[in-house]
């Protein structure tokens, strides 16, 4: 059974810092991995999707990497801003199943 | 703006009642999935519909049921509500056969008293 773990559960940083969020999964037979952002009480916004054949994806200040063989992904946020404060969720998709989510990392960026 | 809309945004029910939640998929999407997100947890998969047929189900009891309509809008029905059903219910649409990227709505916050 696929399990997704995110570390740390919460993170507080000052504005301007670069930071890394971690995601690990137990079954490497995934189709893709996605990172989402969720603001309190709101839905999910897709940030980056990495196909199983890819190593990384970039969008603006965000960079996500995938090491399928070790069951790990990282989300790198450069030059963090207070507007980046949110919960970041990692999810993996296996063929024939649904997205399986971690519990998320809650990020707080102070000005 | 993802184009996925859910109604209502908030709902309060009492234990034992029934509830219907609604979702309008993004235009052109043929697949809809429903997720339950308890406070402090990641979303848990309830079920998925593809072209009006249930096409996958998570570990939820039969009192959780759904429908997908020809216009690809969808409903989630929950019977005999329990206190533990209190959660944020998320709908997501995608275009199977094109890509697997999901677009989520803003959710319905259900409170069962």
PDB file of C-alpha atoms in Angstrom:
ATOM      1  CA  UNK A   1       0.000   0.000   0.000  1.00  0.00           C
ATOM      2  CA  UNK A   2       1.421   3.358  -1.059  1.00  0.00           C
ATOM      3  CA  UNK A   3       2.180   5.769   1.768  1.00  0.00           C
ATOM      4  CA  UNK A   4       3.321   9.370   1.351  1.00  0.00           C
ATOM      5  CA  UNK A   5       5.192  11.197   4.113  1.00  0.00           C
ATOM      6  CA  UNK A   6       6.075  14.883   4.255  1.00  0.00           C
ATOM      7  CA  UNK A   7       8.759  16.374   6.455  1.00  0.00           C
ATOM      8  CA  UNK A   8       8.721  18.753   8.231  1.00  0.00           C
ATOM      9  CA  UNK A   9       5.070  19.083   9.266  1.00  0.00           C
ATOM     10  CA  UNK A  10       5.556  22.814   9.840  1.00  0.00           C
ATOM     11  CA  UNK A  11       8.226  25.338   8.956  1.00  0.00           C
ATOM     12  CA  UNK A  12       8.740  29.012   9.842  1.00  0.00           C
ATOM     13  CA  UNK A  13      11.276  31.127   7.978  1.00  0.00           C
ATOM     14  CA  UNK A  14      12.034  34.838   7.543  1.00  0.00           C
ATOM     15  CA  UNK A  15      11.321  36.484   4.219  1.00  0.00           C
ATOM     16  CA  UNK A  16      14.022  35.994   1.614  1.00  0.00           C
ATOM     17  CA  UNK A  17      15.205  32.565   2.703  1.00  0.00           C
ATOM     18  CA  UNK A  18      15.518  29.659   0.311  1.00  0.00           C
ATOM     19  CA  UNK A  19      13.856  26.515   1.627  1.00  0.00           C
ATOM     20  CA  UNK A  20      13.279  22.850   0.835  1.00  0.00           C
ATOM     21  CA  UNK A  21      10.206  20.743   1.536  1.00  0.00           C
ATOM     22  CA  UNK A  22      10.566  16.978   1.514  1.00  0.00           C
ATOM     23  CA  UNK A  23       8.262  14.203   0.350  1.00  0.00           C
ATOM     24  CA  UNK A  24       8.858  10.448   0.431  1.00  0.00           C
ATOM     25  CA  UNK A  25       6.761   7.549  -0.888  1.00  0.00           C
ATOM     26  CA  UNK A  26       7.005   3.836  -0.245  1.00  0.00           C
ATOM     27  CA  UNK A  27       6.184   2.363  -3.685  1.00  0.00           C
ATOM     28  CA  UNK A  28       8.341   3.635  -6.541  1.00  0.00           C
ATOM     29  CA  UNK A  29       5.908   2.393  -9.230  1.00  0.00           C
ATOM     30  CA  UNK A  30       4.309   5.791  -9.700  1.00  0.00           C
ATOM     31  CA  UNK A  31       2.934   7.422 -12.847  1.00  0.00           C
ATOM     32  CA  UNK A  32       3.580  10.983 -11.698  1.00  0.00           C
ATOM     33  CA  UNK A  33       4.068  13.160  -8.634  1.00  0.00           C
ATOM     34  CA  UNK A  34       2.377  16.483  -8.024  1.00  0.00           C
ATOM     35  CA  UNK A  35       2.916  19.329  -5.608  1.00  0.00           C
ATOM     36  CA  UNK A  36      -0.092  21.383  -4.522  1.00  0.00           C
ATOM     37  CA  UNK A  37      -0.606  24.527  -2.480  1.00  0.00           C
ATOM     38  CA  UNK A  38      -3.568  24.907  -0.132  1.00  0.00           C
ATOM     39  CA  UNK A  39      -4.607  28.086   1.656  1.00  0.00           C
ATOM     40  CA  UNK A  40      -6.605  27.659   4.919  1.00  0.00           C
ATOM     41  CA  UNK A  41     -10.067  26.216   4.277  1.00  0.00           C
ATOM     42  CA  UNK A  42      -9.597  26.365   0.531  1.00  0.00           C
ATOM     43  CA  UNK A  43      -9.126  23.989  -2.362  1.00  0.00           C
ATOM     44  CA  UNK A  44      -5.856  22.840  -3.874  1.00  0.00           C
ATOM     45  CA  UNK A  45      -3.844  24.673  -6.510  1.00  0.00           C
ATOM     46  CA  UNK A  46      -1.533  22.556  -8.637  1.00  0.00           C
ATOM     47  CA  UNK A  47       2.040  23.909  -8.577  1.00  0.00           C
ATOM     48  CA  UNK A  48       4.129  21.354 -10.428  1.00  0.00           C
ATOM     49  CA  UNK A  49       3.594  17.925 -11.974  1.00  0.00           C
ATOM     50  CA  UNK A  50       6.569  15.628 -12.608  1.00  0.00           C
ATOM     51  CA  UNK A  51       6.082  12.594 -14.817  1.00  0.00           C
ATOM     52  CA  UNK A  52       7.826   9.401 -13.694  1.00  0.00           C
ATOM     53  CA  UNK A  53      10.335   9.718 -16.548  1.00  0.00           C
ATOM     54  CA  UNK A  54      11.335  13.245 -15.527  1.00  0.00           C
ATOM     55  CA  UNK A  55      13.843  14.381 -12.900  1.00  0.00           C
ATOM     56  CA  UNK A  56      12.611  17.900 -12.210  1.00  0.00           C
ATOM     57  CA  UNK A  57      10.208  20.670 -13.112  1.00  0.00           C
ATOM     58  CA  UNK A  58      10.522  24.417 -12.617  1.00  0.00           C
ATOM     59  CA  UNK A  59       7.983  27.217 -12.412  1.00  0.00           C
ATOM     60  CA  UNK A  60       9.175  30.654 -11.415  1.00  0.00           C
ATOM     61  CA  UNK A  61      10.736  30.467  -7.951  1.00  0.00           C
ATOM     62  CA  UNK A  62       9.675  26.841  -7.528  1.00  0.00           C
ATOM     63  CA  UNK A  63      11.694  23.781  -8.467  1.00  0.00           C
ATOM     64  CA  UNK A  64      10.577  20.219  -7.814  1.00  0.00           C
ATOM     65  CA  UNK A  65      12.817  17.181  -8.167  1.00  0.00           C
ATOM     66  CA  UNK A  66      11.961  13.505  -8.309  1.00  0.00           C
ATOM     67  CA  UNK A  67      14.153  10.498  -7.489  1.00  0.00           C
ATOM     68  CA  UNK A  68      11.816   7.615  -8.159  1.00  0.00           C
ATOM     69  CA  UNK A  69      14.282   4.882  -7.248  1.00  0.00           C
ATOM     70  CA  UNK A  70      14.760   6.247  -3.733  1.00  0.00           C
ATOM     71  CA  UNK A  71      11.120   7.286  -3.351  1.00  0.00           C
ATOM     72  CA  UNK A  72      11.849  10.957  -2.745  1.00  0.00           C
ATOM     73  CA  UNK A  73      10.833  14.361  -4.042  1.00  0.00           C
ATOM     74  CA  UNK A  74      11.792  17.851  -2.939  1.00  0.00           C
ATOM     75  CA  UNK A  75      10.142  21.205  -3.510  1.00  0.00           C
ATOM     76  CA  UNK A  76      12.615  24.076  -3.499  1.00  0.00           C
ATOM     77  CA  UNK A  77      11.278  27.600  -2.961  1.00  0.00           C
ATOM     78  CA  UNK A  78      13.712  30.423  -3.712  1.00  0.00           C
ATOM     79  CA  UNK A  79      13.623  33.831  -2.048  1.00  0.00           C
ATOM     80  CA  UNK A  80      10.529  33.092   0.038  1.00  0.00           C
ATOM     81  CA  UNK A  81       7.833  35.762   0.467  1.00  0.00           C
ATOM     82  CA  UNK A  82       5.001  36.192   3.018  1.00  0.00           C
ATOM     83  CA  UNK A  83       2.554  35.326   0.213  1.00  0.00           C
ATOM     84  CA  UNK A  84       4.119  31.853   0.059  1.00  0.00           C
ATOM     85  CA  UNK A  85       2.607  31.063   3.477  1.00  0.00           C
ATOM     86  CA  UNK A  86       0.309  28.069   2.965  1.00  0.00           C
ATOM     87  CA  UNK A  87       0.203  24.289   3.281  1.00  0.00           C
ATOM     88  CA  UNK A  88       2.118  22.398   0.596  1.00  0.00           C
ATOM     89  CA  UNK A  89       0.902  18.923  -0.295  1.00  0.00           C
ATOM     90  CA  UNK A  90       2.707  16.218  -2.202  1.00  0.00           C
ATOM     91  CA  UNK A  91       0.702  13.522  -4.018  1.00  0.00           C
ATOM     92  CA  UNK A  92       1.612  10.500  -6.121  1.00  0.00           C
ATOM     93  CA  UNK A  93      -0.467   8.901  -8.858  1.00  0.00           C
ATOM     94  CA  UNK A  94      -0.249   5.214  -9.728  1.00  0.00           C
ATOM     95  CA  UNK A  95      -1.899   3.854 -12.856  1.00  0.00           C
ATOM     96  CA  UNK A  96      -5.402   2.608 -12.120  1.00  0.00           C
ATOM     97  CA  UNK A  97      -5.653   4.369  -8.765  1.00  0.00           C
ATOM     98  CA  UNK A  98      -6.216   7.870  -7.463  1.00  0.00           C
ATOM     99  CA  UNK A  99      -3.887  10.519  -6.104  1.00  0.00           C
ATOM    100  CA  UNK A 100      -2.426   9.554  -2.726  1.00  0.00           C
ATOM    101  CA  UNK A 101      -1.553  12.561  -0.605  1.00  0.00           C
ATOM    102  CA  UNK A 102       0.807  13.273   2.234  1.00  0.00           C
ATOM    103  CA  UNK A 103      -0.391  15.298   5.232  1.00  0.00           C
ATOM    104  CA  UNK A 104       1.380  18.411   4.031  1.00  0.00           C
ATOM    105  CA  UNK A 105       3.936  20.907   5.285  1.00  0.00           C
ATOM    106  CA  UNK A 106       2.556  24.163   6.685  1.00  0.00           C
ATOM    107  CA  UNK A 107       4.871  27.023   5.759  1.00  0.00           C
ATOM    108  CA  UNK A 108       4.906  30.406   7.469  1.00  0.00           C
ATOM    109  CA  UNK A 109       7.065  33.190   5.998  1.00  0.00           C
ATOM    110  CA  UNK A 110       7.465  36.257   8.199  1.00  0.00           C
ATOM    111  CA  UNK A 111       8.235  39.750   6.898  1.00  0.00           C
TER     112      UNK A 111
ATOM    113  CA  UNK B   1      -9.173  30.195 -11.847  1.00  0.00           C
ATOM    114  CA  UNK B   2      -9.576  26.447 -12.352  1.00  0.00           C
ATOM    115  CA  UNK B   3     -13.186  26.497 -13.544  1.00  0.00           C
ATOM    116  CA  UNK B   4     -14.254  23.806 -11.057  1.00  0.00           C
ATOM    117  CA  UNK B   5     -17.066  25.078  -8.866  1.00  0.00           C
ATOM    118  CA  UNK B   6     -18.589  23.464  -5.797  1.00  0.00           C
ATOM    119  CA  UNK B   7     -21.762  24.216  -3.862  1.00  0.00           C
ATOM    120  CA  UNK B   8     -22.555  24.935  -1.173  1.00  0.00           C
ATOM    121  CA  UNK B   9     -19.370  26.352   0.365  1.00  0.00           C
ATOM    122  CA  UNK B  10     -20.444  25.564   3.911  1.00  0.00           C
ATOM    123  CA  UNK B  11     -23.076  23.224   5.339  1.00  0.00           C
ATOM    124  CA  UNK B  12     -24.193  22.229   8.821  1.00  0.00           C
ATOM    125  CA  UNK B  13     -26.106  18.983   9.365  1.00  0.00           C
ATOM    126  CA  UNK B  14     -27.027  16.805  12.314  1.00  0.00           C
ATOM    127  CA  UNK B  15     -26.107  13.189  12.834  1.00  0.00           C
ATOM    128  CA  UNK B  16     -28.301  10.773  10.867  1.00  0.00           C
ATOM    129  CA  UNK B  17     -29.258  13.278   8.171  1.00  0.00           C
ATOM    130  CA  UNK B  18     -28.462  13.008   4.482  1.00  0.00           C
ATOM    131  CA  UNK B  19     -26.489  15.537   2.415  1.00  0.00           C
ATOM    132  CA  UNK B  20     -25.870  16.215  -1.285  1.00  0.00           C
ATOM    133  CA  UNK B  21     -22.820  18.153  -2.457  1.00  0.00           C
ATOM    134  CA  UNK B  22     -22.483  19.429  -6.019  1.00  0.00           C
ATOM    135  CA  UNK B  23     -19.618  20.024  -8.420  1.00  0.00           C
ATOM    136  CA  UNK B  24     -19.353  21.522 -11.893  1.00  0.00           C
ATOM    137  CA  UNK B  25     -16.298  20.276 -13.741  1.00  0.00           C
ATOM    138  CA  UNK B  26     -13.978  22.393 -15.804  1.00  0.00           C
ATOM    139  CA  UNK B  27     -15.181  22.679 -19.394  1.00  0.00           C
ATOM    140  CA  UNK B  28     -14.042  19.756 -21.556  1.00  0.00           C
ATOM    141  CA  UNK B  29     -13.145  17.490 -18.621  1.00  0.00           C
ATOM    142  CA  UNK B  30     -14.616  13.972 -18.638  1.00  0.00           C
ATOM    143  CA  UNK B  31     -13.484  12.691 -15.246  1.00  0.00           C
ATOM    144  CA  UNK B  32     -14.431  13.830 -11.759  1.00  0.00           C
ATOM    145  CA  UNK B  33     -12.992  12.676  -8.437  1.00  0.00           C
ATOM    146  CA  UNK B  34     -14.140  13.356  -4.890  1.00  0.00           C
ATOM    147  CA  UNK B  35     -11.858  13.634  -1.876  1.00  0.00           C
ATOM    148  CA  UNK B  36     -12.471  14.019   1.865  1.00  0.00           C
ATOM    149  CA  UNK B  37     -10.030  16.125   3.859  1.00  0.00           C
ATOM    150  CA  UNK B  38     -10.232  16.012   7.646  1.00  0.00           C
ATOM    151  CA  UNK B  39      -8.596  18.796   9.627  1.00  0.00           C
ATOM    152  CA  UNK B  40      -4.810  18.516   9.556  1.00  0.00           C
ATOM    153  CA  UNK B  41      -4.826  15.605   7.111  1.00  0.00           C
ATOM    154  CA  UNK B  42      -4.203  15.170   3.414  1.00  0.00           C
ATOM    155  CA  UNK B  43      -7.177  14.554   1.123  1.00  0.00           C
ATOM    156  CA  UNK B  44      -8.447  10.951   1.022  1.00  0.00           C
ATOM    157  CA  UNK B  45      -9.875   9.529  -2.222  1.00  0.00           C
ATOM    158  CA  UNK B  46     -13.606   8.703  -2.079  1.00  0.00           C
ATOM    159  CA  UNK B  47     -14.413   7.745  -5.693  1.00  0.00           C
ATOM    160  CA  UNK B  48     -14.015   8.719  -9.316  1.00  0.00           C
ATOM    161  CA  UNK B  49     -16.457   8.922 -12.216  1.00  0.00           C
ATOM    162  CA  UNK B  50     -15.570   8.685 -15.889  1.00  0.00           C
ATOM    163  CA  UNK B  51     -18.288   9.253 -18.477  1.00  0.00           C
ATOM    164  CA  UNK B  52     -21.043   8.729 -15.900  1.00  0.00           C
ATOM    165  CA  UNK B  53     -19.684   5.403 -14.591  1.00  0.00           C
ATOM    166  CA  UNK B  54     -17.952   4.882 -11.237  1.00  0.00           C
ATOM    167  CA  UNK B  55     -14.368   4.096 -12.095  1.00  0.00           C
ATOM    168  CA  UNK B  56     -12.592   3.602  -8.804  1.00  0.00           C
ATOM    169  CA  UNK B  57     -13.406   3.817  -5.129  1.00  0.00           C
ATOM    170  CA  UNK B  58     -11.432   4.423  -1.970  1.00  0.00           C
ATOM    171  CA  UNK B  59     -11.980   2.949   1.468  1.00  0.00           C
ATOM    172  CA  UNK B  60     -15.369   4.561   2.132  1.00  0.00           C
ATOM    173  CA  UNK B  61     -18.632   2.803   3.084  1.00  0.00           C
ATOM    174  CA  UNK B  62     -21.592   2.464   0.688  1.00  0.00           C
ATOM    175  CA  UNK B  63     -23.424   5.344   2.373  1.00  0.00           C
ATOM    176  CA  UNK B  64     -21.082   7.522   0.312  1.00  0.00           C
ATOM    177  CA  UNK B  65     -22.452   7.497  -3.229  1.00  0.00           C
ATOM    178  CA  UNK B  66     -22.211   9.655  -6.300  1.00  0.00           C
ATOM    179  CA  UNK B  67     -23.471  10.546  -9.737  1.00  0.00           C
ATOM    180  CA  UNK B  68     -21.958  12.114 -12.825  1.00  0.00           C
ATOM    181  CA  UNK B  69     -24.296  13.714 -15.352  1.00  0.00           C
ATOM    182  CA  UNK B  70     -24.024  13.983 -19.173  1.00  0.00           C
ATOM    183  CA  UNK B  71     -22.746  17.546 -18.819  1.00  0.00           C
ATOM    184  CA  UNK B  72     -20.021  16.135 -16.519  1.00  0.00           C
ATOM    185  CA  UNK B  73     -21.337  17.849 -13.404  1.00  0.00           C
ATOM    186  CA  UNK B  74     -21.361  15.605 -10.363  1.00  0.00           C
ATOM    187  CA  UNK B  75     -22.960  14.964  -6.984  1.00  0.00           C
ATOM    188  CA  UNK B  76     -21.675  13.380  -3.788  1.00  0.00           C
ATOM    189  CA  UNK B  77     -24.378  11.972  -1.509  1.00  0.00           C
ATOM    190  CA  UNK B  78     -23.767  10.909   2.062  1.00  0.00           C
ATOM    191  CA  UNK B  79     -26.499   9.094   4.003  1.00  0.00           C
ATOM    192  CA  UNK B  80     -26.808   8.557   7.751  1.00  0.00           C
ATOM    193  CA  UNK B  81     -24.270  11.255   8.582  1.00  0.00           C
ATOM    194  CA  UNK B  82     -21.822  10.584  11.401  1.00  0.00           C
ATOM    195  CA  UNK B  83     -19.794  13.070  13.428  1.00  0.00           C
ATOM    196  CA  UNK B  84     -16.580  11.849  11.739  1.00  0.00           C
ATOM    197  CA  UNK B  85     -17.977  12.888   8.354  1.00  0.00           C
ATOM    198  CA  UNK B  86     -17.182  16.487   9.311  1.00  0.00           C
ATOM    199  CA  UNK B  87     -14.532  17.534   6.802  1.00  0.00           C
ATOM    200  CA  UNK B  88     -13.725  19.560   3.703  1.00  0.00           C
ATOM    201  CA  UNK B  89     -15.044  17.750   0.617  1.00  0.00           C
ATOM    202  CA  UNK B  90     -13.087  18.453  -2.548  1.00  0.00           C
ATOM    203  CA  UNK B  91     -14.073  17.818  -6.125  1.00  0.00           C
ATOM    204  CA  UNK B  92     -11.445  17.568  -8.861  1.00  0.00           C
ATOM    205  CA  UNK B  93     -11.836  17.266 -12.611  1.00  0.00           C
ATOM    206  CA  UNK B  94      -9.462  16.055 -15.276  1.00  0.00           C
ATOM    207  CA  UNK B  95      -9.419  15.079 -18.920  1.00  0.00           C
ATOM    208  CA  UNK B  96      -8.612  11.380 -19.066  1.00  0.00           C
ATOM    209  CA  UNK B  97      -6.800  10.467 -22.237  1.00  0.00           C
ATOM    210  CA  UNK B  98      -5.133  13.880 -22.425  1.00  0.00           C
ATOM    211  CA  UNK B  99      -3.268  14.197 -19.127  1.00  0.00           C
ATOM    212  CA  UNK B 100      -3.708  13.303 -15.473  1.00  0.00           C
ATOM    213  CA  UNK B 101      -3.497  16.821 -14.058  1.00  0.00           C
ATOM    214  CA  UNK B 102      -6.282  17.440 -11.578  1.00  0.00           C
ATOM    215  CA  UNK B 103      -8.004  20.769 -11.112  1.00  0.00           C
ATOM    216  CA  UNK B 104      -9.634  21.178  -7.725  1.00  0.00           C
ATOM    217  CA  UNK B 105     -12.606  23.227  -6.618  1.00  0.00           C
ATOM    218  CA  UNK B 106     -12.604  25.294  -3.431  1.00  0.00           C
ATOM    219  CA  UNK B 107     -14.455  22.602  -1.513  1.00  0.00           C
ATOM    220  CA  UNK B 108     -17.531  22.265   0.687  1.00  0.00           C
ATOM    221  CA  UNK B 109     -16.940  22.477   4.429  1.00  0.00           C
ATOM    222  CA  UNK B 110     -19.383  20.043   6.081  1.00  0.00           C
ATOM    223  CA  UNK B 111     -19.991  20.139   9.820  1.00  0.00           C
ATOM    224  CA  UNK B 112     -21.999  17.326  11.425  1.00  0.00           C
ATOM    225  CA  UNK B 113     -23.342  18.109  14.892  1.00  0.00           C
TER     226      UNK B 113
END
